[in-house]
């Protein structure tokens, strides 16, 4: 019976996603043509993310691990762990004043309707192409110069081995930060691995714990930034909460 309910809940996501995508497709598509209009385009993208997250029965509790404040006039490289498709919604909810650009897989552009918008508002990377991977930094830097913040999941994907708490980080986010001198905002999303995994037979609505770990200045080395970010996120994932 529980499995049937989970499948029904998952099917509700398909319906919800389809309806919200159809509602917001036109304004997002039109406003994505010109970079000066992207902040208005992002308003509708954020509404879509809010509708998906809360519409699936999720809520979040923010836990501060730092006294540093997000500057609404400063673009950031935003990173977090990645275990669920719902990870994509949370940065949009957390950053109302920062138009976000995601670095995502090129294959997603093949999804009907959604893919049309996706390739306009994201920096796509073909992981099988060295040229595409190398060009990501230039395209991301251009977006950040235009006032957008970049969202990167440094694990590079979700590991097939579900026993892995946090996979090793790839260098991309930290190369971008050090090369172009942008601060890194570090977050941890805890709970979605159980609440909404990629296994369609599992999941349940609930409260996600969102840790705001730190803002890392780009004055350290790439290696130091990567180690610090990994350590912060790993600690938030494994420590017991009071």
Coordinates of N, CA and C in Angstrom, one line a residue:
X1 N 0.8 -1.2 0.0 CA 0.0 0.0 0.0 C 0.9 1.3 0.0
X2 N 1.9 1.2 0.8 CA 2.8 2.4 0.9 C 3.5 2.7 -0.5
X3 N 3.9 1.6 -1.2 CA 4.5 1.8 -2.5 C 3.5 2.4 -3.5
X4 N 2.3 2.0 -3.4 CA 1.2 2.6 -4.3 C 1.1 4.1 -4.0
X5 N 1.1 4.5 -2.7 CA 1.0 5.9 -2.4 C 2.2 6.7 -2.9
X6 N 3.4 6.1 -2.8 CA 4.6 6.8 -3.2 C 4.5 7.0 -4.8
X7 N 4.0 6.0 -5.5 CA 3.9 6.1 -6.9 C 2.9 7.2 -7.3
X8 N 1.8 7.2 -6.5 CA 0.8 8.2 -6.8 C 1.3 9.6 -6.5
X9 N 2.1 9.7 -5.5 CA 2.7 11.0 -5.1 C 3.7 11.4 -6.2
X10 N 4.5 10.5 -6.7 CA 5.4 10.8 -7.8 C 4.7 11.2 -9.1
X11 N 3.6 10.5 -9.3 CA 2.8 10.9 -10.5 C 2.2 12.3 -10.4
X12 N 1.9 12.7 -9.1 CA 1.4 14.0 -8.9 C 2.5 15.0 -9.3
X13 N 3.8 14.7 -9.1 CA 4.8 15.6 -9.4 C 4.9 15.8 -11.0
X14 N 4.6 14.7 -11.7 CA 4.5 14.9 -13.2 C 3.4 15.8 -13.6
X15 N 2.3 15.7 -13.0 CA 1.1 16.6 -13.3 C 1.5 18.0 -12.9
X16 N 2.0 18.2 -11.6 CA 2.3 19.5 -11.1 C 3.3 20.2 -12.0
X17 N 4.4 19.4 -12.3 CA 5.5 20.0 -13.2 C 5.0 20.4 -14.5
X18 N 4.1 19.5 -15.1 CA 3.6 19.9 -16.4 C 2.7 21.1 -16.4
X19 N 1.8 21.2 -15.4 CA 1.0 22.4 -15.3 C 1.8 23.7 -15.1
X20 N 2.7 23.6 -14.1 CA 3.5 24.8 -13.8 C 4.4 25.2 -15.0
X21 N 4.9 24.2 -15.7 CA 5.8 24.5 -16.9 C 5.0 25.2 -18.0
X22 N 3.7 24.7 -18.2 CA 2.9 25.3 -19.2 C 2.5 26.7 -18.8
X23 N 2.2 26.9 -17.5 CA 1.9 28.3 -17.1 C 3.0 29.3 -17.2
X24 N 4.2 28.9 -16.9 CA 5.3 29.9 -16.9 C 6.2 29.8 -18.1
X25 N 5.9 28.9 -19.0 CA 6.7 28.7 -20.2 C 6.8 30.0 -21.0
X26 N 5.7 30.6 -21.3 CA 5.7 31.8 -22.2 C 6.4 33.0 -21.6
X27 N 6.1 33.4 -20.4 CA 6.9 34.6 -19.9 C 8.4 34.3 -19.7
X28 N 8.7 33.1 -19.3 CA 10.2 32.7 -19.2 C 10.8 32.7 -20.5
X29 N 10.2 32.2 -21.5 CA 10.8 32.1 -22.9 C 11.0 33.5 -23.5
X30 N 10.0 34.3 -23.3 CA 10.0 35.7 -23.9 C 11.1 36.5 -23.2
X31 N 11.1 36.4 -21.9 CA 12.1 37.2 -21.1 C 13.5 36.7 -21.1
X32 N 13.7 35.5 -21.7 CA 15.1 34.9 -21.7 C 15.9 35.4 -22.9
X33 N 15.2 36.1 -23.9 CA 15.9 36.5 -25.1 C 17.0 37.6 -24.8
X34 N 16.7 38.5 -23.9 CA 17.7 39.6 -23.7 C 18.2 39.5 -22.3
X35 N 19.5 39.6 -22.1 CA 20.1 39.5 -20.8 C 19.7 40.5 -19.8
X36 N 19.3 41.7 -20.3 CA 18.9 42.8 -19.4 C 17.5 42.5 -18.8
X37 N 16.8 41.5 -19.4 CA 15.5 41.1 -18.9 C 15.5 39.9 -18.0
X38 N 16.7 39.3 -17.8 CA 16.8 38.1 -17.1 C 16.3 38.1 -15.7
X39 N 16.4 39.3 -15.0 CA 15.9 39.4 -13.6 C 14.4 39.2 -13.6
X40 N 13.7 39.6 -14.6 CA 12.3 39.4 -14.7 C 12.0 38.0 -15.1
X41 N 12.8 37.4 -15.9 CA 12.6 36.0 -16.3 C 12.8 35.1 -15.0
X42 N 13.8 35.5 -14.2 CA 14.1 34.7 -13.0 C 12.9 34.8 -12.0
X43 N 12.2 35.9 -12.0 CA 11.0 36.0 -11.1 C 10.0 34.8 -11.4
X44 N 9.8 34.5 -12.7 CA 8.9 33.4 -13.0 C 9.5 32.0 -12.8
X45 N 10.8 31.9 -13.1 CA 11.5 30.7 -12.8 C 11.4 30.4 -11.3
X46 N 11.6 31.4 -10.5 CA 11.5 31.2 -9.0 C 10.1 30.8 -8.6
X47 N 9.0 31.3 -9.2 CA 7.7 30.9 -8.9 C 7.5 29.5 -9.2
X48 N 8.1 29.0 -10.4 CA 8.0 27.6 -10.8 C 8.6 26.7 -9.7
X49 N 9.8 27.1 -9.2 CA 10.5 26.3 -8.2 C 9.8 26.3 -6.9
X50 N 9.2 27.4 -6.5 CA 8.4 27.5 -5.3 C 7.2 26.5 -5.4
X51 N 6.5 26.6 -6.6 CA 5.4 25.8 -6.8 C 5.7 24.3 -6.7
X52 N 6.8 23.9 -7.3 CA 7.3 22.5 -7.3 C 7.6 22.0 -5.9
X53 N 8.4 22.8 -5.2 CA 8.9 22.4 -3.9 C 7.7 22.3 -2.9
X54 N 7.0 23.4 -2.7 CA 5.9 23.4 -1.7 C 4.7 22.5 -2.2
X55 N 4.5 22.5 -3.5 CA 3.4 21.6 -4.1 C 3.6 20.2 -3.9
X56 N 4.9 19.7 -3.7 CA 5.1 18.3 -3.4 C 5.1 18.0 -1.9
X57 N 4.8 19.0 -1.1 CA 4.6 18.8 0.3 C 5.9 19.0 1.1
X58 N 6.9 19.7 0.5 CA 8.1 20.0 1.3 C 8.1 21.4 1.9
X59 N 8.9 21.4 3.0 CA 9.1 22.7 3.6 C 10.6 22.7 4.0
X60 N 11.2 23.8 4.4 CA 12.6 23.8 4.8 C 12.8 24.6 6.1
X61 N 13.8 24.2 6.8 CA 14.3 24.9 8.0 C 15.7 25.3 7.8
X62 N 15.9 26.6 7.9 CA 17.3 27.1 7.7 C 18.1 27.2 9.0
X63 N 19.3 26.6 8.9 CA 20.2 26.5 10.1 C 21.5 27.3 9.7
X64 N 21.8 28.3 10.5 CA 22.9 29.2 10.2 C 24.2 28.6 10.9
X65 N 25.2 28.4 10.1 CA 26.5 28.0 10.6 C 27.5 29.1 10.5
X66 N 27.1 30.3 10.1 CA 28.0 31.4 10.0 C 27.2 32.7 10.3
X67 N 27.9 33.7 10.7 CA 27.3 35.0 10.9 C 27.4 35.9 9.7
X68 N 28.1 35.4 8.6 CA 28.2 36.2 7.4 C 26.9 36.3 6.7
X69 N 26.7 37.5 6.0 CA 25.4 37.8 5.4 C 25.6 37.8 3.9
X70 N 24.5 37.3 3.2 CA 24.5 37.4 1.7 C 24.3 38.8 1.3
X71 N 25.1 39.3 0.4 CA 25.0 40.7 -0.1 C 24.2 40.6 -1.4
X72 N 23.0 41.3 -1.5 CA 22.2 41.1 -2.6 C 22.7 41.8 -3.9
X73 N 23.8 42.6 -3.7 CA 24.4 43.2 -4.9 C 25.7 42.4 -5.3
X74 N 26.0 41.3 -4.7 CA 27.2 40.5 -5.0 C 26.8 39.2 -5.7
X75 N 27.3 38.9 -6.9 CA 27.1 37.6 -7.4 C 28.0 36.6 -6.7
X76 N 27.5 35.4 -6.6 CA 28.1 34.3 -5.9 C 28.2 33.0 -6.7
X77 N 29.2 32.2 -6.5 CA 29.2 30.8 -6.9 C 28.5 30.0 -5.8
X78 N 27.4 29.5 -6.0 CA 26.6 28.8 -5.0 C 26.8 27.3 -5.1
X79 N 27.2 26.6 -4.0 CA 27.4 25.2 -4.1 C 26.6 24.5 -3.0
X80 N 26.3 23.2 -3.2 CA 25.7 22.4 -2.2 C 25.9 20.9 -2.6
X81 N 25.6 20.0 -1.7 CA 25.6 18.6 -2.0 C 24.4 18.3 -2.9
X82 N 24.4 17.1 -3.5 CA 23.3 16.8 -4.5 C 22.9 15.4 -4.4
X83 N 21.6 15.2 -4.0 CA 21.1 13.8 -3.8 C 19.7 13.7 -4.4
X84 N 19.1 14.8 -4.9 CA 17.7 14.7 -5.3 C 17.4 15.8 -6.3
X85 N 16.4 15.6 -7.1 CA 16.0 16.6 -8.1 C 15.5 17.8 -7.4
X86 N 15.0 17.7 -6.2 CA 14.5 18.8 -5.4 C 15.6 19.8 -5.0
X87 N 16.9 19.3 -5.0 CA 18.0 20.2 -4.8 C 18.0 21.4 -5.7
X88 N 17.5 21.2 -6.9 CA 17.5 22.2 -7.9 C 16.5 23.4 -7.5
X89 N 15.5 23.0 -6.8 CA 14.5 24.1 -6.5 C 15.0 25.0 -5.3
X90 N 15.7 24.4 -4.4 CA 16.0 25.1 -3.2 C 16.8 26.4 -3.4
X91 N 17.9 26.4 -4.2 CA 18.6 27.7 -4.4 C 17.7 28.8 -4.9
X92 N 16.8 28.5 -5.8 CA 15.8 29.6 -6.3 C 15.0 30.1 -5.1
X93 N 14.6 29.3 -4.2 CA 13.8 29.7 -3.1 C 14.6 30.5 -2.1
X94 N 15.9 30.1 -1.9 CA 16.8 30.8 -0.9 C 17.3 32.1 -1.4
X95 N 17.3 32.3 -2.7 CA 17.9 33.5 -3.3 C 16.9 34.3 -4.1
X96 N 16.0 35.1 -3.5 CA 15.1 35.9 -4.2 C 15.7 37.1 -4.9
X97 N 16.8 37.6 -4.4 CA 17.4 38.8 -5.0 C 18.6 38.6 -5.9
X98 N 18.9 37.3 -6.2 CA 20.0 36.9 -7.0 C 19.6 36.1 -8.2
X99 N 19.4 36.7 -9.4 CA 19.0 35.8 -10.5 C 20.1 34.7 -10.7
X100 N 19.6 33.5 -10.7 CA 20.5 32.3 -10.7 C 20.6 31.7 -12.1
X101 N 21.8 31.2 -12.3 CA 22.1 30.5 -13.6 C 22.7 29.1 -13.1
X102 N 22.1 28.0 -13.6 CA 22.6 26.7 -13.3 C 23.6 26.2 -14.3
X103 N 24.6 25.4 -13.9 CA 25.4 24.7 -14.8 C 24.8 23.3 -14.8
X104 N 24.3 22.9 -16.0 CA 23.6 21.6 -16.1 C 24.0 20.8 -17.3
X105 N 23.5 19.5 -17.3 CA 23.9 18.6 -18.3 C 23.1 18.9 -19.6
X106 N 23.8 18.8 -20.7 CA 23.3 19.2 -22.0 C 22.1 18.2 -22.4
X107 N 22.1 17.0 -21.9 CA 21.1 16.1 -22.3 C 19.7 16.5 -21.9
X108 N 19.6 17.4 -20.9 CA 18.3 17.8 -20.4 C 17.5 18.7 -21.4
X109 N 18.3 19.3 -22.3 CA 17.6 20.1 -23.3 C 16.7 19.3 -24.2
X110 N 16.8 18.0 -24.2 CA 16.0 17.2 -25.0 C 14.5 17.0 -24.4
X111 N 14.3 17.4 -23.2 CA 13.0 17.3 -22.6 C 12.0 18.2 -23.3
X112 N 10.9 17.8 -23.7 CA 9.9 18.7 -24.4 C 9.5 19.9 -23.6
X113 N 9.4 21.0 -24.2 CA 9.0 22.3 -23.5 C 10.0 22.8 -22.5
X114 N 10.2 22.0 -21.5 CA 11.1 22.3 -20.4 C 12.5 22.5 -21.0
X115 N 13.0 21.7 -21.9 CA 14.3 21.7 -22.5 C 14.5 23.0 -23.3
X116 N 13.4 23.5 -23.9 CA 13.5 24.7 -24.7 C 13.9 25.9 -23.8
X117 N 13.3 26.0 -22.7 CA 13.7 27.1 -21.7 C 15.0 26.8 -21.1
X118 N 15.2 25.6 -20.7 CA 16.4 25.2 -20.0 C 17.7 25.6 -20.7
X119 N 17.7 25.4 -22.0 CA 19.0 25.8 -22.8 C 19.2 27.3 -22.9
X120 N 18.1 28.1 -22.6 CA 18.2 29.5 -22.6 C 18.7 30.1 -21.3
X121 N 18.3 29.5 -20.2 CA 18.6 30.1 -18.9 C 19.7 29.4 -18.2
X122 N 20.3 28.3 -18.7 CA 21.4 27.6 -18.0 C 22.6 27.6 -18.9
X123 N 23.7 27.4 -18.3 CA 25.0 27.1 -19.0 C 25.1 25.6 -19.1
X124 N 25.0 25.1 -20.3 CA 25.0 23.7 -20.5 C 26.4 23.2 -20.8
X125 N 26.6 21.9 -20.3 CA 28.0 21.3 -20.5 C 27.8 19.9 -21.0
X126 N 28.5 19.6 -22.1 CA 28.6 18.3 -22.6 C 29.8 17.6 -21.9
X127 N 29.5 16.7 -21.0 CA 30.6 16.1 -20.2 C 31.5 15.2 -21.1
X128 N 31.1 14.9 -22.3 CA 31.9 14.1 -23.1 C 32.8 14.9 -24.0
X129 N 32.7 16.2 -23.9 CA 33.5 17.2 -24.8 C 34.4 18.0 -23.9
X130 N 35.7 17.9 -24.1 CA 36.7 18.7 -23.4 C 36.5 20.1 -23.7
X131 N 36.2 20.5 -25.0 CA 36.0 21.9 -25.3 C 34.8 22.5 -24.6
X132 N 33.7 21.7 -24.5 CA 32.5 22.2 -23.8 C 32.8 22.4 -22.3
X133 N 33.5 21.5 -21.7 CA 33.9 21.6 -20.3 C 34.8 22.8 -20.0
X134 N 35.7 23.0 -20.9 CA 36.6 24.2 -20.7 C 35.9 25.5 -21.0
X135 N 34.9 25.5 -21.8 CA 34.2 26.8 -22.2 C 33.2 27.2 -21.1
X136 N 32.9 26.3 -20.2 CA 31.9 26.6 -19.1 C 32.4 27.8 -18.3
X137 N 33.7 27.9 -18.0 CA 34.2 28.9 -17.1 C 34.0 30.3 -17.8
X138 N 34.2 30.4 -19.0 CA 34.1 31.7 -19.7 C 32.6 32.1 -19.7
X139 N 31.7 31.1 -20.1 CA 30.3 31.4 -20.1 C 29.7 31.8 -18.8
X140 N 30.2 31.1 -17.7 CA 29.7 31.4 -16.4 C 30.2 32.8 -15.9
X141 N 31.5 33.1 -16.2 CA 32.0 34.4 -15.9 C 31.2 35.5 -16.5
X142 N 30.8 35.3 -17.8 CA 30.0 36.3 -18.5 C 28.7 36.5 -17.8
X143 N 28.1 35.4 -17.4 CA 26.8 35.5 -16.7 C 26.9 36.3 -15.4
X144 N 28.0 36.0 -14.7 CA 28.3 36.7 -13.4 C 28.6 38.2 -13.6
X145 N 29.3 38.5 -14.6 CA 29.5 39.9 -14.9 C 28.2 40.6 -15.2
X146 N 27.2 39.9 -15.7 CA 25.9 40.5 -15.9 C 25.0 40.5 -14.6
X147 N 25.6 40.1 -13.5 CA 24.9 40.2 -12.2 C 24.2 38.9 -11.8
X148 N 24.4 37.8 -12.6 CA 23.8 36.5 -12.2 C 24.7 35.8 -11.2
X149 N 24.2 34.9 -10.4 CA 24.9 34.0 -9.5 C 24.9 32.6 -10.2
X150 N 25.9 31.8 -10.0 CA 26.0 30.5 -10.6 C 25.8 29.4 -9.6
X151 N 24.9 28.5 -9.9 CA 24.7 27.3 -9.0 C 25.4 26.1 -9.6
X152 N 26.3 25.5 -8.8 CA 27.0 24.3 -9.3 C 27.0 23.3 -8.1
X153 N 26.7 22.0 -8.5 CA 26.7 20.9 -7.6 C 28.1 20.3 -7.8
X154 N 29.1 20.5 -6.9 CA 30.5 20.1 -7.2 C 30.7 18.6 -7.2
X155 N 29.8 17.8 -6.7 CA 29.9 16.4 -6.9 C 29.8 15.9 -8.3
X156 N 29.2 16.8 -9.2 CA 29.1 16.5 -10.6 C 28.0 15.6 -11.0
X157 N 27.2 15.2 -10.0 CA 26.1 14.2 -10.3 C 25.8 13.5 -9.0
X158 N 24.9 12.6 -9.1 CA 24.5 11.8 -7.9 C 25.1 10.4 -8.0
X159 N 25.9 9.9 -7.1 CA 26.5 8.6 -7.2 C 25.5 7.5 -7.2
X160 N 25.8 6.4 -7.9 CA 24.9 5.3 -7.9 C 25.0 4.5 -6.6
X161 N 26.1 4.6 -5.9 CA 26.2 4.0 -4.6 C 25.5 4.9 -3.5
X162 N 24.4 4.5 -3.1 CA 23.6 5.4 -2.1 C 24.2 5.4 -0.7
X163 N 25.2 4.6 -0.5 CA 25.9 4.6 0.8 C 26.9 5.7 0.9
X164 N 27.2 6.3 -0.2 CA 28.2 7.5 -0.2 C 27.4 8.7 0.3
X165 N 27.9 9.2 1.4 CA 27.3 10.4 2.0 C 27.6 11.7 1.2
X166 N 28.8 11.8 0.8 CA 29.2 13.0 0.0 C 30.3 12.6 -0.9
X167 N 30.1 12.6 -2.2 CA 31.1 12.2 -3.2 C 32.2 13.3 -3.3
X168 N 33.3 12.9 -3.9 CA 34.4 13.8 -4.0 C 34.0 15.0 -5.0
X169 N 34.5 16.2 -4.6 CA 34.2 17.4 -5.4 C 35.1 17.5 -6.7
X170 N 34.5 17.9 -7.7 CA 35.2 18.3 -8.9 C 35.7 19.7 -8.8
X171 N 36.6 20.1 -9.7 CA 37.3 21.4 -9.5 C 36.5 22.6 -10.0
X172 N 35.5 22.4 -10.9 CA 34.9 23.5 -11.6 C 34.5 24.7 -10.8
X173 N 33.7 24.6 -9.8 CA 33.2 25.7 -9.0 C 34.4 26.5 -8.4
X174 N 35.5 25.8 -8.0 CA 36.6 26.5 -7.3 C 37.5 27.1 -8.3
X175 N 37.6 26.5 -9.5 CA 38.4 27.2 -10.6 C 37.7 28.5 -11.0
X176 N 36.4 28.5 -11.1 CA 35.6 29.7 -11.5 C 35.8 30.7 -10.4
X177 N 35.7 30.4 -9.2 CA 35.8 31.4 -8.1 C 37.2 32.0 -8.0
X178 N 38.2 31.2 -8.1 CA 39.6 31.7 -8.0 C 40.0 32.5 -9.2
X179 N 39.6 32.0 -10.4 CA 40.0 32.6 -11.6 C 39.4 34.0 -11.8
X180 N 38.1 34.1 -11.4 CA 37.4 35.3 -11.7 C 37.1 36.1 -10.4
X181 N 37.6 35.6 -9.3 CA 37.5 36.3 -8.0 C 36.0 36.5 -7.5
X182 N 35.2 35.4 -7.5 CA 33.9 35.5 -7.0 C 33.8 34.7 -5.7
X183 N 33.1 35.2 -4.6 CA 33.0 34.4 -3.4 C 32.1 33.2 -3.6
X184 N 32.3 32.2 -2.8 CA 31.5 30.9 -2.8 C 30.6 30.9 -1.6
X185 N 29.3 30.7 -1.9 CA 28.3 30.5 -0.8 C 28.1 29.0 -0.7
X186 N 28.3 28.5 0.5 CA 28.3 27.1 0.7 C 27.0 26.7 1.5
X187 N 26.2 25.8 1.0 CA 25.0 25.3 1.6 C 25.0 23.7 1.7
X188 N 24.3 23.2 2.7 CA 24.1 21.8 2.8 C 22.6 21.5 2.8
X189 N 22.1 20.6 2.0 CA 20.7 20.2 2.0 C 20.6 18.8 2.6
X190 N 20.0 18.7 3.7 CA 19.9 17.4 4.5 C 18.5 16.9 4.6
X191 N 18.3 15.7 4.1 CA 17.0 15.0 4.3 C 16.4 14.6 2.9
X192 N 16.8 15.3 1.9 CA 16.2 15.0 0.6 C 16.6 13.6 0.0
X193 N 17.8 13.2 0.5 CA 18.2 11.8 0.0 C 17.2 10.8 0.4
X194 N 16.6 10.9 1.6 CA 15.5 10.0 2.0 C 14.1 10.4 1.5
X195 N 13.9 11.7 1.5 CA 12.5 12.2 1.2 C 12.2 12.2 -0.3
X196 N 13.2 12.4 -1.1 CA 12.9 12.4 -2.6 C 14.1 11.9 -3.3
X197 N 14.5 10.6 -3.2 CA 15.6 10.1 -3.9 C 15.3 9.8 -5.3
X198 N 16.3 9.4 -6.1 CA 16.0 9.1 -7.5 C 15.4 7.7 -7.7
X199 N 15.2 7.0 -6.6 CA 14.5 5.7 -6.7 C 13.0 6.0 -6.6
X200 N 12.2 5.8 -7.6 CA 10.8 6.2 -7.7 C 9.9 5.4 -6.7
X201 N 10.4 4.4 -6.1 CA 9.6 3.6 -5.1 C 9.7 4.2 -3.7
X202 N 10.5 5.2 -3.5 CA 10.8 5.7 -2.2 C 10.5 7.2 -2.2
X203 N 10.2 7.7 -0.9 CA 10.1 9.1 -0.7 C 8.8 9.5 0.1
X204 N 8.9 10.7 0.6 CA 7.8 11.2 1.4 C 7.9 12.7 1.6
X205 N 6.9 13.4 1.8 CA 7.0 14.9 2.0 C 7.5 15.1 3.5
X206 N 8.1 16.3 3.7 CA 8.7 16.6 5.0 C 9.4 17.9 5.0
X207 N 10.2 18.1 6.1 CA 10.9 19.3 6.3 C 12.4 19.1 6.0
X208 N 13.0 19.8 5.0 CA 14.4 19.7 4.7 C 15.2 20.7 5.5
X209 N 16.3 20.2 6.0 CA 17.2 21.0 6.8 C 18.2 21.7 5.8
X210 N 18.2 23.0 5.8 CA 19.1 23.7 4.9 C 20.2 24.5 5.8
X211 N 21.4 24.0 5.7 CA 22.5 24.6 6.4 C 23.2 25.7 5.5
X212 N 23.2 26.9 6.1 CA 24.0 28.0 5.4 C 25.4 27.9 6.1
X213 N 26.4 27.2 5.4 CA 27.6 26.9 6.1 C 28.6 28.1 6.1
X214 N 28.8 28.8 5.0 CA 29.9 29.8 5.0 C 29.8 30.5 3.7
X215 N 30.5 31.7 3.7 CA 30.9 32.4 2.4 C 32.4 32.4 2.4
X216 N 32.9 31.7 1.3 CA 34.4 31.5 1.2 C 34.9 32.6 0.3
X217 N 35.9 33.4 0.8 CA 36.5 34.4 -0.1 C 37.4 33.8 -1.1
X218 N 37.5 34.3 -2.3 CA 38.4 33.6 -3.3 C 39.9 33.9 -3.2
X219 N 40.3 34.4 -2.0 CA 41.7 34.7 -1.8 C 42.6 33.5 -1.4
X220 N 41.9 32.3 -1.2 CA 42.6 31.1 -0.9 C 42.9 30.4 -2.2
X221 N 43.7 29.3 -2.1 CA 43.9 28.5 -3.3 C 42.7 27.7 -3.7
X222 N 42.7 27.2 -4.9 CA 41.6 26.3 -5.4 C 41.5 25.1 -4.5
X223 N 42.6 24.5 -4.2 CA 42.7 23.3 -3.3 C 42.1 23.6 -1.9
X224 N 42.5 24.7 -1.4 CA 42.1 25.0 0.0 C 40.6 25.3 0.0
X225 N 40.1 26.0 -1.0 CA 38.6 26.2 -1.0 C 37.8 24.9 -1.2
X226 N 38.3 24.1 -2.0 CA 37.6 22.8 -2.2 C 37.6 21.9 -0.9
X227 N 38.7 21.9 -0.3 CA 38.8 21.1 1.0 C 37.9 21.7 2.1
X228 N 37.9 23.0 2.2 CA 37.1 23.7 3.2 C 35.6 23.5 2.9
X229 N 35.2 23.6 1.7 CA 33.8 23.5 1.4 C 33.4 22.0 1.6
X230 N 34.2 21.1 1.2 CA 33.9 19.6 1.4 C 33.7 19.3 2.9
X231 N 34.7 19.8 3.7 CA 34.6 19.6 5.1 C 33.4 20.2 5.8
X232 N 33.0 21.4 5.4 CA 31.8 22.0 6.0 C 30.5 21.2 5.6
X233 N 30.4 20.8 4.4 CA 29.2 20.1 4.0 C 29.2 18.7 4.6
X234 N 30.3 18.1 4.6 CA 30.3 16.7 5.2 C 30.0 16.7 6.6
X235 N 30.5 17.7 7.4 CA 30.2 17.8 8.8 C 28.7 18.0 9.0
X236 N 28.1 18.9 8.2 CA 26.6 19.1 8.4 C 25.8 17.9 8.0
X237 N 26.3 17.0 7.2 CA 25.6 15.8 6.8 C 25.7 14.7 7.9
X238 N 26.8 14.6 8.6 CA 27.0 13.5 9.5 C 26.8 13.8 10.9
X239 N 26.8 15.1 11.3 CA 26.7 15.4 12.8 C 25.2 15.2 13.2
X240 N 25.1 14.9 14.5 CA 23.7 14.7 15.0 C 23.2 16.1 15.4
X241 N 21.9 16.3 15.2 CA 21.3 17.6 15.5 C 20.6 17.5 16.8
X242 N 20.7 18.6 17.5 CA 20.0 18.7 18.8 C 18.5 18.8 18.6

